[in-house]
Coordinates of C-alpha atoms and ligand atoms in Angstrom, one line a residue:
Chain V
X1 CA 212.2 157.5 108.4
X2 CA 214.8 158.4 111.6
X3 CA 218.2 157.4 110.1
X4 CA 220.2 156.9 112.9
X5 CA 223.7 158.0 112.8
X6 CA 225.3 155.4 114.6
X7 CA 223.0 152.3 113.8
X8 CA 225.2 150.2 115.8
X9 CA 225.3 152.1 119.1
X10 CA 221.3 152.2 118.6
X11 CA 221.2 148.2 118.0
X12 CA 223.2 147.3 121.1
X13 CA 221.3 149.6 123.4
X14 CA 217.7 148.2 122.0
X15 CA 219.2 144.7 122.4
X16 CA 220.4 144.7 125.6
X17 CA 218.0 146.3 126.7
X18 CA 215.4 143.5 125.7
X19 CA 217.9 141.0 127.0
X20 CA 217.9 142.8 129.9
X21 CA 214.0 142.5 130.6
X22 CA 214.1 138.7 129.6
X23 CA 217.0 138.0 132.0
X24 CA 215.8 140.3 134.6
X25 CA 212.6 140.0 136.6
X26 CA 213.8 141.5 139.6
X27 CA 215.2 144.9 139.9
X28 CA 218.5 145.3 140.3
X29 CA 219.7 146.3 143.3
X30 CA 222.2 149.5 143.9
X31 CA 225.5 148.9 142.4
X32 CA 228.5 149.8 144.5
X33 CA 232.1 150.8 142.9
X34 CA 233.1 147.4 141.4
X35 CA 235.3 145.5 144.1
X36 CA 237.5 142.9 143.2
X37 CA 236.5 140.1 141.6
X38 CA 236.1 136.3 143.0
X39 CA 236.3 135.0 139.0
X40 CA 239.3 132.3 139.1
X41 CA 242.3 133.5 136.6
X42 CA 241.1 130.7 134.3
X43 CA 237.3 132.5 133.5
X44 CA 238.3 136.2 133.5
X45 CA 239.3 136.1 129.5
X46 CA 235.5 134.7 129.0
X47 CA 234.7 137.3 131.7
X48 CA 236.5 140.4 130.3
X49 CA 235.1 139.7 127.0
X50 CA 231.4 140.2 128.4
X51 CA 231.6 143.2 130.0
X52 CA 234.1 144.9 127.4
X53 CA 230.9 144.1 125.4
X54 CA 228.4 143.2 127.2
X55 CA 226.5 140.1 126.3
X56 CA 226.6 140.2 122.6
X57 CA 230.2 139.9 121.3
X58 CA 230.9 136.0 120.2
X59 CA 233.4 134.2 122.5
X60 CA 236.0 133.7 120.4
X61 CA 238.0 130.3 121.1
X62 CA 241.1 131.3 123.1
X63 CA 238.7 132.8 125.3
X64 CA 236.5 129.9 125.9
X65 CA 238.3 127.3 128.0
X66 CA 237.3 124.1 126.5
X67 CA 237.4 122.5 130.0
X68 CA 234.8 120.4 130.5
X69 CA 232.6 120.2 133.6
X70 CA 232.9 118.1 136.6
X71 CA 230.0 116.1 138.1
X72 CA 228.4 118.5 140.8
X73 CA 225.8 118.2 143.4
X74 CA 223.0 120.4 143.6
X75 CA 223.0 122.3 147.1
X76 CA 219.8 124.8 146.3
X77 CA 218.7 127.6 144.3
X78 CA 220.0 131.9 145.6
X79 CA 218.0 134.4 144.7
X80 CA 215.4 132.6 142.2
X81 CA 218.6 132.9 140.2
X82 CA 221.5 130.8 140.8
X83 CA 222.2 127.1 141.5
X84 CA 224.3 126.8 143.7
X85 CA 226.2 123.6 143.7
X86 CA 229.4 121.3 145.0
X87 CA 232.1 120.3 142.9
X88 CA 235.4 117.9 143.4
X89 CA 236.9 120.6 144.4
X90 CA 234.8 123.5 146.0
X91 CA 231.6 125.7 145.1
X92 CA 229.9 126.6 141.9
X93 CA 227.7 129.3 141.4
X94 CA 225.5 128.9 138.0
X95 CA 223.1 131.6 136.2
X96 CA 220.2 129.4 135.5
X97 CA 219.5 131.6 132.4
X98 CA 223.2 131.9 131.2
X99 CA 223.3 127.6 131.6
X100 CA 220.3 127.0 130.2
X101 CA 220.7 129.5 127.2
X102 CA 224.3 127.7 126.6
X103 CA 222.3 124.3 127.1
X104 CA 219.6 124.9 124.5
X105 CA 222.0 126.9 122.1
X106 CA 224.0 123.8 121.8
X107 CA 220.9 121.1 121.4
X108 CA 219.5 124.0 118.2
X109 CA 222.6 123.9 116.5
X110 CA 222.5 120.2 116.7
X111 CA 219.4 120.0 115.5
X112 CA 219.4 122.2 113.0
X113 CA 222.6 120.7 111.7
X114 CA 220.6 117.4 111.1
X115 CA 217.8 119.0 110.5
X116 CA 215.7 117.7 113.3
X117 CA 214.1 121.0 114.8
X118 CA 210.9 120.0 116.2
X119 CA 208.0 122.2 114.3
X120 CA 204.7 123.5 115.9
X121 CA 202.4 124.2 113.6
X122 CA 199.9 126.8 114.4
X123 CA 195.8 125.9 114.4
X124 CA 195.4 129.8 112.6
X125 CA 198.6 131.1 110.7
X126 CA 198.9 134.5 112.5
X127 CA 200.4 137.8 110.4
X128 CA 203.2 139.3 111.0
X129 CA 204.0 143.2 110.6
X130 CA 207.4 144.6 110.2
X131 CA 209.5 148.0 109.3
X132 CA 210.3 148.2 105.8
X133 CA 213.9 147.6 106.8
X134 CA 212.8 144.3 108.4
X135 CA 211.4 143.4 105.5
X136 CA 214.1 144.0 103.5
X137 CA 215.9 141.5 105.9
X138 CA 213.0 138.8 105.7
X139 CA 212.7 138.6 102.1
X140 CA 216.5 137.1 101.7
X141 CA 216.4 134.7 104.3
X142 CA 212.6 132.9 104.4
X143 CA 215.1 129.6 103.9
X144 CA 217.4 130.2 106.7
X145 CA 214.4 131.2 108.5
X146 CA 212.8 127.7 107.4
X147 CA 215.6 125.8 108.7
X148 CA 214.7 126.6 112.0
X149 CA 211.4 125.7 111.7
X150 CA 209.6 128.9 111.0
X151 CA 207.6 128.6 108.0
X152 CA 206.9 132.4 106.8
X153 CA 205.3 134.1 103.3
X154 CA 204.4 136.8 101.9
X155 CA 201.0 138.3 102.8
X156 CA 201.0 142.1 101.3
X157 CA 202.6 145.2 102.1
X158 CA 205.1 144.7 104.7
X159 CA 203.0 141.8 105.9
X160 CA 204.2 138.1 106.4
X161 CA 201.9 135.2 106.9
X162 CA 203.4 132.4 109.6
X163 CA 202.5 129.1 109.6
X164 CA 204.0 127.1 111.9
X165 CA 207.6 127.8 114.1
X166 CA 209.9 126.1 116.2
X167 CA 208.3 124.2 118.9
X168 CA 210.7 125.6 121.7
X169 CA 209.3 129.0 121.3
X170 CA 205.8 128.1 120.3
X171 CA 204.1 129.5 123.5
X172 CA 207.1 132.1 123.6
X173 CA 206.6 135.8 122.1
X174 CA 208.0 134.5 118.9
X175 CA 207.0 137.2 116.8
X176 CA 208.6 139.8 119.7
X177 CA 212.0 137.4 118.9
X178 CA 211.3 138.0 115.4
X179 CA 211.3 141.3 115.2
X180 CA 214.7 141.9 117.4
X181 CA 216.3 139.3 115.7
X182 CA 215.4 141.3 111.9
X183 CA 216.9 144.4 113.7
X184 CA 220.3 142.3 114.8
X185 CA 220.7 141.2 111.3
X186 CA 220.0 144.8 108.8
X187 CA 222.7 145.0 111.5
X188 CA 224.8 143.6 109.2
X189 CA 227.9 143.4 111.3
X190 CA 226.6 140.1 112.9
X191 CA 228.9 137.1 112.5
X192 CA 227.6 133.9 111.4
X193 CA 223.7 134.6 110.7
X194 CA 222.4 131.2 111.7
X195 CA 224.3 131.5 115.1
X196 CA 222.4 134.8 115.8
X197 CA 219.0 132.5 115.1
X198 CA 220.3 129.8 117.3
X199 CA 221.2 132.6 120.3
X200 CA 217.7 134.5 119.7
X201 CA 216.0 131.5 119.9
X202 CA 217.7 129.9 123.2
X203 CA 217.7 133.5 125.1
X204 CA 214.3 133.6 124.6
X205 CA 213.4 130.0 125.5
X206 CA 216.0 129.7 128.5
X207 CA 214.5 129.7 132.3
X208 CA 214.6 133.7 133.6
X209 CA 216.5 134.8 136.3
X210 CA 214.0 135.3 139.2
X211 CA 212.1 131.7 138.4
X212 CA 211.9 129.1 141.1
X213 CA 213.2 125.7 139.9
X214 CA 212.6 122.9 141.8
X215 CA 215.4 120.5 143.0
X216 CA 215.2 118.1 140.2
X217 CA 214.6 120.9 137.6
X218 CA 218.2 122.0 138.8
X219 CA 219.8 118.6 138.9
X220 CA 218.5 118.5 135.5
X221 CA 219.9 121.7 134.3
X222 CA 223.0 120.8 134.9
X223 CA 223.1 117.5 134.3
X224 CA 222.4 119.0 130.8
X225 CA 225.5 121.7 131.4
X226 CA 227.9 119.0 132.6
X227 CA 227.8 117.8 128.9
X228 CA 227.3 120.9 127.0
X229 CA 230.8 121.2 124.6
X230 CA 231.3 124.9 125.8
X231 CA 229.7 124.6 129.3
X232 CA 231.5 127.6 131.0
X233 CA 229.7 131.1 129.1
X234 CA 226.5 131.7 127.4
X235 CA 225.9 131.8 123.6
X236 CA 226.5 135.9 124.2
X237 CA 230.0 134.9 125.9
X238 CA 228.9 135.8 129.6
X239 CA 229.9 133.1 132.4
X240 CA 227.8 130.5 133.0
X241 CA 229.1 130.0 136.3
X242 CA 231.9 130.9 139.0
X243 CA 233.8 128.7 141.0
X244 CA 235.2 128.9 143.9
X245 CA 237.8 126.3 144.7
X246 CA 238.6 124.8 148.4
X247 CA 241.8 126.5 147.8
X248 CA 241.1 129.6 147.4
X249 CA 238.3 129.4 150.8
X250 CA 240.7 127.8 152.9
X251 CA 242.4 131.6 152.0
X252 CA 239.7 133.3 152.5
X253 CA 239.2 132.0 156.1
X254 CA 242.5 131.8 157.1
X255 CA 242.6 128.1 157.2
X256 CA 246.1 127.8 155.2
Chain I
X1 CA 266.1 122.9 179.7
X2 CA 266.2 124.3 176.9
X3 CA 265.9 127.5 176.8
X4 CA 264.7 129.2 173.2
X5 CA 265.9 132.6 172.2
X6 CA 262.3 133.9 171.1
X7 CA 259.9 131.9 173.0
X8 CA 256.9 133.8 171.9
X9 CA 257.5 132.4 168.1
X10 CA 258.4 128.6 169.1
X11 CA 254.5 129.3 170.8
X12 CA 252.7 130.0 168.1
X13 CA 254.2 127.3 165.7
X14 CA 253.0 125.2 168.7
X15 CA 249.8 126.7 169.1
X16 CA 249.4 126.7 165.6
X17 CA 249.9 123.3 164.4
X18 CA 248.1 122.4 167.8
X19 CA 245.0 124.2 166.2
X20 CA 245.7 123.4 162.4
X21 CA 245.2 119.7 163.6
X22 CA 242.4 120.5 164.7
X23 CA 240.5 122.5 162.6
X24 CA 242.1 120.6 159.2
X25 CA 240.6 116.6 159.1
X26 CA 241.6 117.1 155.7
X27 CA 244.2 117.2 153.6
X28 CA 245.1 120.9 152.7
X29 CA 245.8 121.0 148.7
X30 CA 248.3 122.5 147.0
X31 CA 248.0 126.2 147.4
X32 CA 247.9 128.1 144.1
X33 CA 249.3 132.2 144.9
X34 CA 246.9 134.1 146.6
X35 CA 244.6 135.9 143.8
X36 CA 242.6 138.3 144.1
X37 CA 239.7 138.0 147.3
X38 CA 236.2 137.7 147.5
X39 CA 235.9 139.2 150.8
X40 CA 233.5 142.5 150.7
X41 CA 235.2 145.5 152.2
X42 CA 233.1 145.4 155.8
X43 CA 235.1 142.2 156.9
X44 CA 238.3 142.9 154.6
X45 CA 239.9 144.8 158.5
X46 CA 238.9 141.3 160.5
X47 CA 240.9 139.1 157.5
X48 CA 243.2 141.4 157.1
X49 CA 244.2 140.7 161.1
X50 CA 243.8 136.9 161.0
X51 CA 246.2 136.6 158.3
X52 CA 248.7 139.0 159.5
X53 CA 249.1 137.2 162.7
X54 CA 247.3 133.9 161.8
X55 CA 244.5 133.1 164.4
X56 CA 246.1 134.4 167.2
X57 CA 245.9 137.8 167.5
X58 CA 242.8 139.4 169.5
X59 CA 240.7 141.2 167.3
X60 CA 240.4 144.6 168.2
X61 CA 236.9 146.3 168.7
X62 CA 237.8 148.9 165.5
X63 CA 238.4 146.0 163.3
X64 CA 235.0 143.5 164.3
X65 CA 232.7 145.6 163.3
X66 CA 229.4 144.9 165.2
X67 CA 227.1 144.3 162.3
X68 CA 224.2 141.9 163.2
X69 CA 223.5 138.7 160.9
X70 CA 220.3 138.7 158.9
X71 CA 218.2 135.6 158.9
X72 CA 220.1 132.9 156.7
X73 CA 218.6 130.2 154.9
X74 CA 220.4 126.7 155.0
X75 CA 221.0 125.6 151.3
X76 CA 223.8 123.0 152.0
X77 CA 227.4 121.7 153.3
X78 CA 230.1 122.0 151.1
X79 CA 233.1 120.1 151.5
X80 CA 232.0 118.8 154.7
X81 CA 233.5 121.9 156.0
X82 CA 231.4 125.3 154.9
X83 CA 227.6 126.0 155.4
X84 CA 226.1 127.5 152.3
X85 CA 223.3 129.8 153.0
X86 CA 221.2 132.4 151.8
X87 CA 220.3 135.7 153.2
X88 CA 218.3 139.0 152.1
X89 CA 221.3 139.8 150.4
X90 CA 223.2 137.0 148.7
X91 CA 225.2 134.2 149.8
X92 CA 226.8 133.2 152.4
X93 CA 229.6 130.9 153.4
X94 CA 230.5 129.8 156.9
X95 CA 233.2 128.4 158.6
X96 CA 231.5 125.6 160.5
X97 CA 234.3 125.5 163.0
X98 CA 234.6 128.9 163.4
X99 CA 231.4 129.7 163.5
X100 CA 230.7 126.7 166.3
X101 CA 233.8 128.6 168.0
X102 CA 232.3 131.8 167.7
X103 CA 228.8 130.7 169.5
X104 CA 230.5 128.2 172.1
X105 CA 233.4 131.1 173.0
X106 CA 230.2 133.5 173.8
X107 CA 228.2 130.7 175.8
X108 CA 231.3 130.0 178.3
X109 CA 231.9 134.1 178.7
X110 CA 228.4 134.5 180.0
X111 CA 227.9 131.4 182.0
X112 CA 231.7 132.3 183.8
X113 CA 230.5 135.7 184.8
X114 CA 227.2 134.1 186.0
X115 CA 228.9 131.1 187.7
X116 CA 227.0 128.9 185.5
X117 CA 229.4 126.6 183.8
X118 CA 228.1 123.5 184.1
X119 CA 230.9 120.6 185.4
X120 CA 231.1 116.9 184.9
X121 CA 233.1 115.5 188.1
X122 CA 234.9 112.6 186.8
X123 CA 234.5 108.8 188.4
X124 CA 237.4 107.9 189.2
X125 CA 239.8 111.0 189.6
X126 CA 243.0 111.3 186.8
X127 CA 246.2 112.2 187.1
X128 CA 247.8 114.8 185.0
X129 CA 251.4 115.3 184.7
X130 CA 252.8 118.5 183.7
X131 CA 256.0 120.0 183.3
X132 CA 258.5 122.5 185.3
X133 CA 257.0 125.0 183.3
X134 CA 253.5 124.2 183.1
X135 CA 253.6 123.4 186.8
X136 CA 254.6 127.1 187.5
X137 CA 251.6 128.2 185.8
X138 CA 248.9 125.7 187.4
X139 CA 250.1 126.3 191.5
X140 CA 249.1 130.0 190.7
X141 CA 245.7 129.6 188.8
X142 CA 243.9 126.7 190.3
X143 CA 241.1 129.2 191.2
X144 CA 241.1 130.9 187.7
X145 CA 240.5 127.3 186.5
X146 CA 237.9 126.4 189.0
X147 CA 236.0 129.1 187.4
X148 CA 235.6 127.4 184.2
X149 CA 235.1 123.9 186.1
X150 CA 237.9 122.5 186.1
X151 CA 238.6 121.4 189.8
X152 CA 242.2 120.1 190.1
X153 CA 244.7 119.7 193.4
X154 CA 248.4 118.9 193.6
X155 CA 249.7 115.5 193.9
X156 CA 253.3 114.8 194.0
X157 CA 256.1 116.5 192.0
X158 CA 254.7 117.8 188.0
X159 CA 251.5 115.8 188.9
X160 CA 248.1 116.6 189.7
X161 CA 244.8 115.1 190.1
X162 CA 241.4 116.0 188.1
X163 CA 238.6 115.5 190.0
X164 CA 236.0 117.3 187.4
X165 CA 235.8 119.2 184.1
X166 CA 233.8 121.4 182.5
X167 CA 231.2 119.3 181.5
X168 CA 231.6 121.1 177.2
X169 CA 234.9 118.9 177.5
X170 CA 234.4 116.0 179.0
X171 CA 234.3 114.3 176.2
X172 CA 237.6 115.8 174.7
X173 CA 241.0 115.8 174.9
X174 CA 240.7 118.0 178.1
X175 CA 244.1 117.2 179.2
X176 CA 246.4 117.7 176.0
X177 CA 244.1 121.2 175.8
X178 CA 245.4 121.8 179.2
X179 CA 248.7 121.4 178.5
X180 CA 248.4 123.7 175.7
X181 CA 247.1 126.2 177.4
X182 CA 249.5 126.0 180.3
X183 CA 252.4 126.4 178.0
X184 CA 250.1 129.3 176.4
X185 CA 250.2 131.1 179.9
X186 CA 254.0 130.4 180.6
X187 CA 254.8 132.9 177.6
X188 CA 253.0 135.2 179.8
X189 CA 252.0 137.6 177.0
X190 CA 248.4 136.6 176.3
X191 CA 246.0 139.7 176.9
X192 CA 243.0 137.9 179.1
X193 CA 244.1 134.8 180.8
X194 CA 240.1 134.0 181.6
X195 CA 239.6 135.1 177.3
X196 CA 242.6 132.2 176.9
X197 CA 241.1 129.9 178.6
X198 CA 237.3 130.4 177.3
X199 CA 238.8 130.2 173.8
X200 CA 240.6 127.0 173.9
X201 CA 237.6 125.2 175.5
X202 CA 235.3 126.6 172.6
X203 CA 238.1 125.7 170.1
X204 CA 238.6 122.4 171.6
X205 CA 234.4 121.6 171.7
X206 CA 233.7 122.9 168.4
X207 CA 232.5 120.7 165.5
X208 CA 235.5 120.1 162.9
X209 CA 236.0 120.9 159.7
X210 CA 235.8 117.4 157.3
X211 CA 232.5 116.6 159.7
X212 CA 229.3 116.0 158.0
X213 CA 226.4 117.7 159.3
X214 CA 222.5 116.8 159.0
X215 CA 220.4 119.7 157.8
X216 CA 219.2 120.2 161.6
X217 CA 222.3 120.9 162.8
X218 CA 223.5 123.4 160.3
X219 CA 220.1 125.2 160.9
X220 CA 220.8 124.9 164.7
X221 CA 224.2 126.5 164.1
X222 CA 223.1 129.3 161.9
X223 CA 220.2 130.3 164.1
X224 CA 222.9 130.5 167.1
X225 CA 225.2 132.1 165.7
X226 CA 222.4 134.9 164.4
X227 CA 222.5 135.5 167.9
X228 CA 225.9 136.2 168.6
X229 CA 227.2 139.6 169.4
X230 CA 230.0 139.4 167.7
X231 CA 229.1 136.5 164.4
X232 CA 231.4 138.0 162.0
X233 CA 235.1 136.3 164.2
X234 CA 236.0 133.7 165.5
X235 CA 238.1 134.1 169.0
X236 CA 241.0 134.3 167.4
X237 CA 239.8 137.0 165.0
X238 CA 239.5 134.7 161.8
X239 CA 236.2 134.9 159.5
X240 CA 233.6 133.0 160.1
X241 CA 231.8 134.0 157.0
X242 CA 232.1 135.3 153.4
X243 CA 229.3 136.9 152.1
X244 CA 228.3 137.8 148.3
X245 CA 225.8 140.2 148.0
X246 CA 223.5 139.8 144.9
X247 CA 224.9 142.7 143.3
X248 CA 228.5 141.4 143.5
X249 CA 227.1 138.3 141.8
X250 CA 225.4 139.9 139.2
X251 CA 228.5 141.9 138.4
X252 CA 230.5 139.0 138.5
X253 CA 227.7 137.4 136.1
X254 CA 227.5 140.2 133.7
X255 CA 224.1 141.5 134.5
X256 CA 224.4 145.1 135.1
Ligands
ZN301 ZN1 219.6 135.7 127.4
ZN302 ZN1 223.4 135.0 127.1
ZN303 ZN1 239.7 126.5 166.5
ZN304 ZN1 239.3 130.3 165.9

């Protein structure tokens, strides 16, 4: 077995980089030196948090503005990426995957919470095959595992038999999820072991960047932001949107 | 008379609110200081002059950088005042007005030099009175005027009679911009006179900012203003876009 010196280092590269094939479906483009930033003064703590580490530190509260979304009219979709959308008071920019991950993040928790995950049960149980460190990590937590709705046993040497799993990522590479999400946790340094579940699960179910949404696919989406109880980052802590307020392009253009 | 110490300023708070009233149908909000921009560096040297001398100042070829627009797709009007519209590249946000500017200024300079300009002769003759000043300045440009369509004689002391207008303003406040721009000439320290006089009518004609616009019409003025020479300015050297490039957003977003 490779040990890996610093396990940590190894887990954030292998995650992101995962995250960074699910969010990604188009290359990215040349990066320039970073200019300065069009993030209002009222995002950048939620902002500085995700690139100091990116995607995968909690948001802690003070850096999570608990201000709550207006009402905003959907102009179109950029890029197969954003939304782009008018506000009371000037533009928003949303990363469909970042919304919808912050969407479905909050609707798990609060299902889980009263435990009303929707289960899919699967016509054949399919195996499973892990590390022996990931089964280490899947023998102590079947129940938290269960809670979510994946229903998991034993079935031999480093083997696991699943039955059924959560409906949301029933046609989704669950066992893919699975498997990552093992890593996170012999991890150890992860906070609150459901909440990694509950991010896992809605990053793998969210819409991808590079996905066409229709119009009322977008109204929907954030209809479904505008209430979301922490609508302005992801589960990982990135922004969900930027916003750019008549102010500040009446500035831009001279208009003031 | 009054005579003021430093005419040239007393103009441009004239010419200024003159042209604020007309580009602003809406209130201006309270205006937060200036963070940081979300211009990209190619159009930072045109801002950079609008602001410095707001509006008024002739850009200068080393500053408007001749960079032709990609195609742009219309994805919406915000605040009844910006086109929202995607390119190859990103977004892009327009000025409506100075983008209409832009396009109209352009249209008047070639039909001049082709004697072109179309005129509406009025039916029944008006009268415009003028004064000592702004007299001084009409006896000597009646000819420079007739260029643009305007076709006006002498009648009596500070009065003179309009017998046709370009036919762009005939449905505008032709005389209060002709007043403007006579008391813009009597400072004598405009570069172009016929430059003055082709940017007030395109100011004058151009759609406002607060006015609604169908889908058509933005389309219509995106497609012109593709074909401008210069798209990037308006005549008085303001932006008429902001552009975000894609990888701008996605560093804004977190996703590289
Ligand atoms: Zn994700
Ligand atoms: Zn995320
Ligand atoms: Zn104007
Ligand atoms: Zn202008």
């Amino acid at each position: 077995e490779v040990k890996f010196v610093n396990e940590h280092l190894v887990f954030s590269a292998v995650h992101r980089a995962v995250h960074q094939a699910l969010v990604e479906q188009i290359p990215v483009p040349e990066v320039e030196a970073a200019t300065e930033s069009i993030f209002p003064s009222e995002l950048r703590g939620a902002m500085l948090t995700s690139t100091a580490d990116i995607g995968y530190s909690l948001p802690t509260s003070p850096q999570t503005p608990a201000i709550s979304l207006p009402v905003l009219r959907v102009l179109g979709q950029l890029d197969n990426s954003y939304i782009i959308a008018e506000g009371p008071d000037g533009l928003y920019l949303i990363d469909q995957h970042a919304a919808h991950e912050r969407v479905l993040f909050e609707r798990i928790e609060h299902q889980r919470s009263r435990r009303e995950i929707e289960i899919q049960g699967l016509l054949e149980p399919m195996t499973l095959e892990v590390s022996l460190r990931q089964e280490e990590v899947l023998r102590s937590h079947y129940q938290d595992l269960a809670e979510f709705g994946f229903s998991i046993e034993p079935f031999g040497d480093r083997t696991f038999l699943i039955r059924a799993v959560p409906a949301l990522v029933h046609d989704k590479d669950w066992a893919g999820m699975l498997r990552e999400l093992l890593d996170s946790l012999s991890e150890g340094d992860k906070g609150d072991w459901a909440e990694s579940v509950a991010e896992s699960m809605a990053c793998h179910s969210a819409v991808r960047a590079g996905q066409a949404l229709t119009d009322e696919e977008m109204r929907e989406l954030v209809r479904q932001l505008e209430q979301a109880a922490t609508p302005h980052t992801c589960p990982h802590g990135r922004p969900t949107m930027i916003h750019l307020s008549s102010g500040q392009l009446k500035r831009e253009f001279g208009r003031t």
